[in-house]
PDB file of C-alpha atoms in Angstrom:
ATOM      1  CA  MET A 396     -15.446-154.016  54.287  1.00 42.00           C
ATOM      2  CA  ARG A 397     -19.128-153.574  54.946  1.00 42.00           C
ATOM      3  CA  LYS A 398     -19.387-151.618  51.707  1.00 40.00           C
ATOM      4  CA  TYR A 399     -17.716-154.495  49.852  1.00 39.00           C
ATOM      5  CA  TYR A 400     -20.168-157.116  51.285  1.00 39.00           C
ATOM      6  CA  TYR A 401     -23.080-154.783  50.539  1.00 39.00           C
ATOM      7  CA  LEU A 402     -22.036-154.428  46.875  1.00 40.00           C
ATOM      8  CA  LEU A 403     -21.394-158.210  46.648  1.00 38.00           C
ATOM      9  CA  THR A 404     -24.902-158.915  48.005  1.00 42.00           C
ATOM     10  CA  ILE A 405     -26.479-156.549  45.453  1.00 37.00           C
ATOM     11  CA  ILE A 406     -24.549-158.207  42.587  1.00 37.00           C
ATOM     12  CA  MET A 407     -25.615-161.671  43.731  1.00 41.00           C
ATOM     13  CA  MET A 408     -29.255-160.556  44.011  1.00 39.00           C
ATOM     14  CA  MET A 409     -29.117-159.041  40.539  1.00 39.00           C
ATOM     15  CA  THR A 410     -27.570-162.199  39.111  1.00 40.00           C
ATOM     16  CA  LEU A 411     -30.170-164.465  40.711  1.00 38.00           C
ATOM     17  CA  SER A 412     -32.959-162.134  39.555  1.00 40.00           C
ATOM     18  CA  SER A 413     -31.559-162.207  35.990  1.00 41.00           C
ATOM     19  CA  CYS A 414     -31.310-165.981  36.012  1.00 42.00           C
ATOM     20  CA  ASP A 415     -34.870-166.279  37.304  1.00 43.00           C
ATOM     21  CA  GLN A 416     -36.166-163.925  34.577  1.00 40.00           C
ATOM     22  CA  ASN A 417     -34.312-165.892  31.896  1.00 41.00           C
ATOM     23  CA  GLU A 418     -35.709-169.144  33.255  1.00 41.00           C
ATOM     24  CA  LYS A 419     -39.244-167.754  33.179  1.00 37.00           C
ATOM     25  CA  LYS A 420     -38.676-166.460  29.686  1.00 34.00           C
ATOM     26  CA  ASP A 421     -37.469-169.876  28.503  1.00 37.00           C
ATOM     27  CA  GLN A 422     -40.488-171.555  30.109  1.00 36.00           C
ATOM     28  CA  SER A 423     -42.952-169.094  28.604  1.00 37.00           C
ATOM     29  CA  SER A 424     -41.435-169.301  25.113  1.00 40.00           C
ATOM     30  CA  GLY A 425     -42.034-173.047  24.880  1.00 61.00           C
ATOM     31  CA  GLU A 426     -43.592-174.217  21.666  1.00 89.00           C
ATOM     32  CA  ASN A 427     -47.321-174.744  21.544  1.00 95.00           C
ATOM     33  CA  PRO A 428     -47.977-178.164  19.913  1.00 95.00           C
ATOM     34  CA  LEU A 429     -51.312-176.876  18.590  1.00 96.00           C
ATOM     35  CA  LEU A 430     -49.446-174.274  16.512  1.00 95.00           C
ATOM     36  CA  GLU A 431     -46.868-176.667  15.129  1.00 94.00           C
ATOM     37  CA  THR A 432     -47.128-179.115  12.225  1.00 91.00           C
ATOM     38  CA  PHE A 433     -48.466-182.434  13.441  1.00 93.00           C
ATOM     39  CA  ASN A 434     -45.569-184.770  12.598  1.00 92.00           C
ATOM     40  CA  THR A 435     -47.612-187.816  13.458  1.00 93.00           C
ATOM     41  CA  PRO A 436     -49.006-190.776  11.529  1.00 93.00           C
ATOM     42  CA  TYR A 437     -51.804-189.461   9.338  1.00 92.00           C
ATOM     43  CA  GLY A 438     -51.413-186.053  10.897  1.00 91.00           C
ATOM     44  CA  VAL A 439     -53.461-186.915  13.990  1.00 93.00           C
ATOM     45  CA  PRO A 440     -53.260-184.445  16.878  1.00 94.00           C
ATOM     46  CA  PRO A 441     -50.473-185.188  19.373  1.00 93.00           C
ATOM     47  CA  PHE A 442     -52.761-185.320  22.367  1.00 92.00           C
ATOM     48  CA  ASP A 443     -49.943-186.674  24.556  1.00 92.00           C
ATOM     49  CA  SER A 444     -48.108-183.341  24.061  1.00 93.00           C
ATOM     50  CA  ILE A 445     -51.078-181.014  24.277  1.00 94.00           C
ATOM     51  CA  GLU A 446     -51.850-179.470  27.667  1.00 94.00           C
ATOM     52  CA  THR A 447     -55.073-177.788  28.672  1.00 94.00           C
ATOM     53  CA  GLY A 448     -53.273-174.460  28.922  1.00 95.00           C
ATOM     54  CA  ASP A 449     -52.233-174.634  25.305  1.00 97.00           C
ATOM     55  CA  TYR A 450     -55.767-174.171  23.906  1.00 97.00           C
ATOM     56  CA  LEU A 451     -56.522-170.578  24.759  1.00 96.00           C
ATOM     57  CA  PRO A 452     -53.192-169.175  23.503  1.00 97.00           C
ATOM     58  CA  ALA A 453     -53.609-171.272  20.360  1.00 97.00           C
ATOM     59  CA  PHE A 454     -57.101-169.912  19.720  1.00 97.00           C
ATOM     60  CA  THR A 455     -55.802-166.353  20.211  1.00 97.00           C
ATOM     61  CA  THR A 456     -52.920-166.841  17.818  1.00 97.00           C
ATOM     62  CA  ALA A 457     -55.109-168.607  15.239  1.00 97.00           C
ATOM     63  CA  MET A 458     -57.696-165.835  15.250  1.00 98.00           C
ATOM     64  CA  GLU A 459     -54.981-163.197  14.917  1.00 98.00           C
ATOM     65  CA  GLU A 460     -53.482-165.055  11.944  1.00 98.00           C
ATOM     66  CA  HIS A 461     -56.929-165.334  10.358  1.00 98.00           C
ATOM     67  CA  ASN A 462     -57.485-161.621  10.817  1.00 98.00           C
ATOM     68  CA  ASP A 463     -54.143-160.926   9.128  1.00 98.00           C
ATOM     69  CA  GLU A 464     -55.194-163.105   6.177  1.00 98.00           C
ATOM     70  CA  ILE A 465     -58.500-161.194   5.881  1.00 98.00           C
ATOM     71  CA  ASP A 466     -56.733-157.835   6.079  1.00 98.00           C
ATOM     72  CA  HIS A 467     -54.406-158.901   3.297  1.00 97.00           C
ATOM     73  CA  ILE A 468     -57.412-159.712   1.107  1.00 98.00           C
ATOM     74  CA  ILE A 469     -59.310-156.471   1.658  1.00 97.00           C
ATOM     75  CA  ASN A 470     -56.244-154.187   1.509  1.00 97.00           C
ATOM     76  CA  GLN A 471     -55.250-155.256  -1.994  1.00 95.00           C
ATOM     77  CA  THR A 472     -55.102-152.495  -4.554  1.00 95.00           C
ATOM     78  CA  GLU A 473     -55.998-154.825  -7.427  1.00 96.00           C
ATOM     79  CA  SER A 474     -59.623-155.286  -8.429  1.00 95.00           C
ATOM     80  CA  ALA A 475     -61.386-158.249  -6.878  1.00 96.00           C
ATOM     81  CA  THR A 476     -61.004-161.524  -8.767  1.00 96.00           C
ATOM     82  CA  PHE A 477     -61.787-165.123  -7.979  1.00 96.00           C
ATOM     83  CA  ASP A 478     -58.110-165.886  -7.343  1.00 96.00           C
ATOM     84  CA  ASN A 479     -57.148-162.909  -5.204  1.00 97.00           C
ATOM     85  CA  THR A 480     -60.378-162.827  -3.197  1.00 97.00           C
ATOM     86  CA  LEU A 481     -62.544-165.962  -3.206  1.00 97.00           C
ATOM     87  CA  ALA A 482     -59.684-168.493  -3.348  1.00 97.00           C
ATOM     88  CA  ARG A 483     -57.734-166.717  -0.605  1.00 97.00           C
ATOM     89  CA  LEU A 484     -60.819-166.369   1.497  1.00 97.00           C
ATOM     90  CA  ALA A 485     -61.593-170.104   1.150  1.00 96.00           C
ATOM     91  CA  TYR A 486     -58.128-171.073   2.223  1.00 96.00           C
ATOM     92  CA  SER A 487     -57.911-168.577   5.070  1.00 97.00           C
ATOM     93  CA  GLY A 488     -58.305-169.618   8.686  1.00 97.00           C
ATOM     94  CA  GLU A 489     -56.714-173.029   8.292  1.00 96.00           C
ATOM     95  CA  LEU A 490     -54.919-172.780  11.606  1.00 97.00           C
ATOM     96  CA  LEU A 491     -58.118-171.757  13.383  1.00 97.00           C
ATOM     97  CA  ARG A 492     -60.014-174.649  11.843  1.00 97.00           C
ATOM     98  CA  ARG A 493     -57.323-177.058  13.010  1.00 96.00           C
ATOM     99  CA  VAL A 494     -57.236-175.767  16.600  1.00 97.00           C
ATOM    100  CA  SER A 495     -61.040-175.747  16.739  1.00 96.00           C
ATOM    101  CA  SER A 496     -61.230-179.323  15.467  1.00 95.00           C
ATOM    102  CA  VAL A 497     -58.770-180.580  18.068  1.00 96.00           C
ATOM    103  CA  PHE A 498     -60.473-178.708  20.857  1.00 96.00           C
ATOM    104  CA  SER A 499     -63.935-179.998  19.788  1.00 92.00           C
ATOM    105  CA  GLY A 500     -62.610-183.556  19.799  1.00 90.00           C
ATOM    106  CA  GLN A 501     -61.128-183.045  23.283  1.00 90.00           C
ATOM    107  CA  MET A 502     -64.434-181.630  24.558  1.00 88.00           C
ATOM    108  CA  SER A 503     -66.452-184.486  23.092  1.00 84.00           C
ATOM    109  CA  ALA A 504     -64.242-187.395  24.108  1.00 84.00           C
ATOM    110  CA  ASN A 505     -62.226-186.375  27.133  1.00 85.00           C
ATOM    111  CA  THR A 506     -63.507-183.189  28.667  1.00 85.00           C
ATOM    112  CA  ASN A 507     -63.021-181.827  32.171  1.00 87.00           C
ATOM    113  CA  VAL A 508     -63.895-178.711  34.216  1.00 88.00           C
ATOM    114  CA  GLU A 509     -60.974-176.757  32.855  1.00 93.00           C
ATOM    115  CA  ILE A 510     -61.803-177.632  29.239  1.00 93.00           C
ATOM    116  CA  GLN A 511     -65.450-176.530  29.831  1.00 91.00           C
ATOM    117  CA  LYS A 512     -64.300-173.241  31.299  1.00 93.00           C
ATOM    118  CA  ILE A 513     -62.140-172.612  28.207  1.00 95.00           C
ATOM    119  CA  ALA A 514     -65.129-173.395  26.012  1.00 94.00           C
ATOM    120  CA  GLU A 515     -67.253-170.890  27.877  1.00 93.00           C
ATOM    121  CA  GLU A 516     -64.576-168.293  27.425  1.00 94.00           C
ATOM    122  CA  ILE A 517     -63.783-168.962  23.805  1.00 95.00           C
ATOM    123  CA  SER A 518     -67.275-169.527  22.489  1.00 94.00           C
ATOM    124  CA  PRO A 519     -68.351-165.842  22.429  1.00 93.00           C
ATOM    125  CA  LEU A 520     -64.938-164.852  21.057  1.00 95.00           C
ATOM    126  CA  LEU A 521     -65.311-167.258  18.167  1.00 96.00           C
ATOM    127  CA  SER A 522     -68.813-165.960  17.528  1.00 95.00           C
ATOM    128  CA  GLU A 523     -67.498-162.402  17.459  1.00 96.00           C
ATOM    129  CA  HIS A 524     -64.611-163.450  15.212  1.00 97.00           C
ATOM    130  CA  ALA A 525     -66.983-165.044  12.708  1.00 97.00           C
ATOM    131  CA  ASP A 526     -69.242-161.987  12.691  1.00 97.00           C
ATOM    132  CA  ASN A 527     -66.302-159.693  12.155  1.00 97.00           C
ATOM    133  CA  ILE A 528     -65.605-161.579   8.946  1.00 97.00           C
ATOM    134  CA  SER A 529     -69.113-162.121   7.622  1.00 97.00           C
ATOM    135  CA  LEU A 530     -70.116-158.569   8.449  1.00 98.00           C
ATOM    136  CA  ASN A 531     -66.926-156.929   7.110  1.00 98.00           C
ATOM    137  CA  PRO A 532     -68.191-154.434   4.496  1.00 97.00           C
ATOM    138  CA  LYS A 533     -64.868-154.219   2.611  1.00 97.00           C
ATOM    139  CA  LEU A 534     -64.593-157.992   2.342  1.00 98.00           C
ATOM    140  CA  PHE A 535     -68.220-158.379   1.280  1.00 98.00           C
ATOM    141  CA  ALA A 536     -67.768-155.648  -1.353  1.00 97.00           C
ATOM    142  CA  ARG A 537     -64.934-157.674  -2.952  1.00 98.00           C
ATOM    143  CA  VAL A 538     -66.940-160.862  -2.829  1.00 98.00           C
ATOM    144  CA  LYS A 539     -69.971-159.119  -4.318  1.00 97.00           C
ATOM    145  CA  ALA A 540     -67.807-157.613  -7.106  1.00 97.00           C
ATOM    146  CA  VAL A 541     -66.687-161.056  -8.175  1.00 97.00           C
ATOM    147  CA  TYR A 542     -70.277-162.342  -7.906  1.00 97.00           C
ATOM    148  CA  ASP A 543     -71.683-159.490  -9.994  1.00 96.00           C
ATOM    149  CA  ASN A 544     -69.018-160.012 -12.693  1.00 94.00           C
ATOM    150  CA  ARG A 545     -69.372-163.800 -12.828  1.00 92.00           C
ATOM    151  CA  GLU A 546     -70.889-163.674 -16.317  1.00 89.00           C
ATOM    152  CA  GLN A 547     -68.009-161.586 -17.693  1.00 90.00           C
ATOM    153  CA  ASP A 548     -65.248-163.572 -16.004  1.00 85.00           C
ATOM    154  CA  PRO A 549     -65.643-167.247 -16.991  1.00 87.00           C
ATOM    155  CA  LEU A 550     -65.300-169.615 -14.068  1.00 94.00           C
ATOM    156  CA  THR A 551     -65.093-173.392 -13.898  1.00 95.00           C
ATOM    157  CA  SER A 552     -68.077-175.207 -12.490  1.00 95.00           C
ATOM    158  CA  GLU A 553     -66.211-175.750  -9.200  1.00 96.00           C
ATOM    159  CA  GLN A 554     -65.277-172.054  -8.967  1.00 96.00           C
ATOM    160  CA  ALA A 555     -68.846-170.972  -9.739  1.00 96.00           C
ATOM    161  CA  TYR A 556     -70.183-173.339  -7.035  1.00 97.00           C
ATOM    162  CA  LEU A 557     -67.735-171.984  -4.484  1.00 97.00           C
ATOM    163  CA  LEU A 558     -68.565-168.379  -5.421  1.00 97.00           C
ATOM    164  CA  GLU A 559     -72.283-168.991  -5.118  1.00 97.00           C
ATOM    165  CA  ASN A 560     -71.905-170.639  -1.705  1.00 97.00           C
ATOM    166  CA  ILE A 561     -69.604-168.002  -0.226  1.00 97.00           C
ATOM    167  CA  TYR A 562     -71.727-165.129  -1.549  1.00 98.00           C
ATOM    168  CA  MET A 563     -74.968-166.683  -0.114  1.00 98.00           C
ATOM    169  CA  ASP A 564     -73.173-167.322   3.180  1.00 97.00           C
ATOM    170  CA  PHE A 565     -72.446-163.630   3.437  1.00 98.00           C
ATOM    171  CA  ILE A 566     -76.062-162.712   2.566  1.00 97.00           C
ATOM    172  CA  ARG A 567     -77.484-165.184   5.073  1.00 97.00           C
ATOM    173  CA  SER A 568     -75.007-163.993   7.752  1.00 97.00           C
ATOM    174  CA  GLY A 569     -76.392-160.453   7.489  1.00 97.00           C
ATOM    175  CA  ALA A 570     -73.935-158.690   5.187  1.00 97.00           C
ATOM    176  CA  ASN A 571     -76.755-156.654   3.610  1.00 96.00           C
ATOM    177  CA  LEU A 572     -78.297-155.565   6.907  1.00 97.00           C
ATOM    178  CA  ASP A 573     -77.932-152.013   8.176  1.00 96.00           C
ATOM    179  CA  ALA A 574     -75.600-151.224  11.083  1.00 95.00           C
ATOM    180  CA  GLU A 575     -78.368-151.411  13.703  1.00 97.00           C
ATOM    181  CA  LYS A 576     -79.609-154.791  12.528  1.00 97.00           C
ATOM    182  CA  GLN A 577     -76.066-156.142  12.315  1.00 97.00           C
ATOM    183  CA  ALA A 578     -75.446-155.105  15.941  1.00 97.00           C
ATOM    184  CA  GLU A 579     -78.611-156.889  16.947  1.00 97.00           C
ATOM    185  CA  LEU A 580     -77.540-159.975  14.961  1.00 97.00           C
ATOM    186  CA  ARG A 581     -74.192-159.994  16.725  1.00 96.00           C
ATOM    187  CA  GLU A 582     -75.911-160.182  20.127  1.00 96.00           C
ATOM    188  CA  ILE A 583     -78.170-162.987  18.936  1.00 96.00           C
ATOM    189  CA  ASN A 584     -75.249-164.966  17.590  1.00 96.00           C
ATOM    190  CA  LYS A 585     -73.328-164.541  20.807  1.00 94.00           C
ATOM    191  CA  LYS A 586     -76.305-165.746  22.850  1.00 95.00           C
ATOM    192  CA  LEU A 587     -76.853-168.698  20.492  1.00 95.00           C
ATOM    193  CA  SER A 588     -73.197-169.734  20.764  1.00 93.00           C
ATOM    194  CA  MET A 589     -73.459-169.921  24.582  1.00 93.00           C
ATOM    195  CA  MET A 590     -76.844-171.683  24.456  1.00 94.00           C
ATOM    196  CA  ALA A 591     -75.530-174.300  22.039  1.00 91.00           C
ATOM    197  CA  LEU A 592     -72.488-174.851  24.268  1.00 89.00           C
ATOM    198  CA  LYS A 593     -74.665-175.313  27.373  1.00 90.00           C
ATOM    199  CA  PHE A 594     -76.889-177.755  25.535  1.00 91.00           C
ATOM    200  CA  GLU A 595     -73.875-179.830  24.518  1.00 85.00           C
ATOM    201  CA  GLN A 596     -72.585-179.785  28.086  1.00 84.00           C
ATOM    202  CA  HIS A 597     -75.947-180.875  29.431  1.00 85.00           C
ATOM    203  CA  VAL A 598     -76.105-183.733  26.950  1.00 85.00           C
ATOM    204  CA  LEU A 599     -72.592-184.774  27.921  1.00 81.00           C
ATOM    205  CA  ASP A 600     -73.483-184.619  31.646  1.00 82.00           C
ATOM    206  CA  GLU A 601     -76.533-186.845  31.028  1.00 85.00           C
ATOM    207  CA  ASN A 602     -74.444-189.354  29.091  1.00 81.00           C
ATOM    208  CA  ASN A 603     -71.825-189.446  31.859  1.00 79.00           C
ATOM    209  CA  ALA A 604     -74.516-189.888  34.531  1.00 84.00           C
ATOM    210  CA  PHE A 605     -76.180-192.766  32.713  1.00 85.00           C
ATOM    211  CA  GLN A 606     -76.247-196.063  34.573  1.00 87.00           C
ATOM    212  CA  LEU A 607     -77.504-199.380  33.304  1.00 87.00           C
ATOM    213  CA  VAL A 608     -78.977-201.351  36.191  1.00 88.00           C
ATOM    214  CA  ILE A 609     -79.350-205.052  35.669  1.00 90.00           C
ATOM    215  CA  ASP A 610     -81.285-206.969  38.281  1.00 78.00           C
TER     216      ASP A 610
END
């Protein structure tokens, strides 16, 4: 009899544990509104559905998606062309731009301590992410190949303008620097990202502390 009750207790504990794990799994697999299509008037962000805890996972997913898009561009076997390199590069990172835009709006208009902590955590990561793209030698090689062949491959005025801007962005972002200088540039960019964030927070704090005294 004792053995029966002992086995029954174990089975009940295993069942409860399984239910608890399934419940946690269901809770953790909830959809992140930042990663979904905004089915709202004019596509405005659904701030009523967005929670503070949604931002960091959304940034992580968006950067991973952007990295996948960049990898797809540089791992092509075809020679670099405007369509398979410049156009795809220009359209890449759409999810990251959307998440960043929503987060920036939240920080500017309705920030709090938790939002500011997320900003401090994500700012250097975004700086590193941007550097990983602008200092990617394989990606720059494809962009440069299209730029060098721009006279042989006729482009529309809009395409030529985009090519010129993207190519110069790479140059100004340090794509032609040696490895040592690029490493130094990465550190500078990381520091600048944090300094810019702190400046914005100080300005916001001053605005919030403003009082108009009327005698």
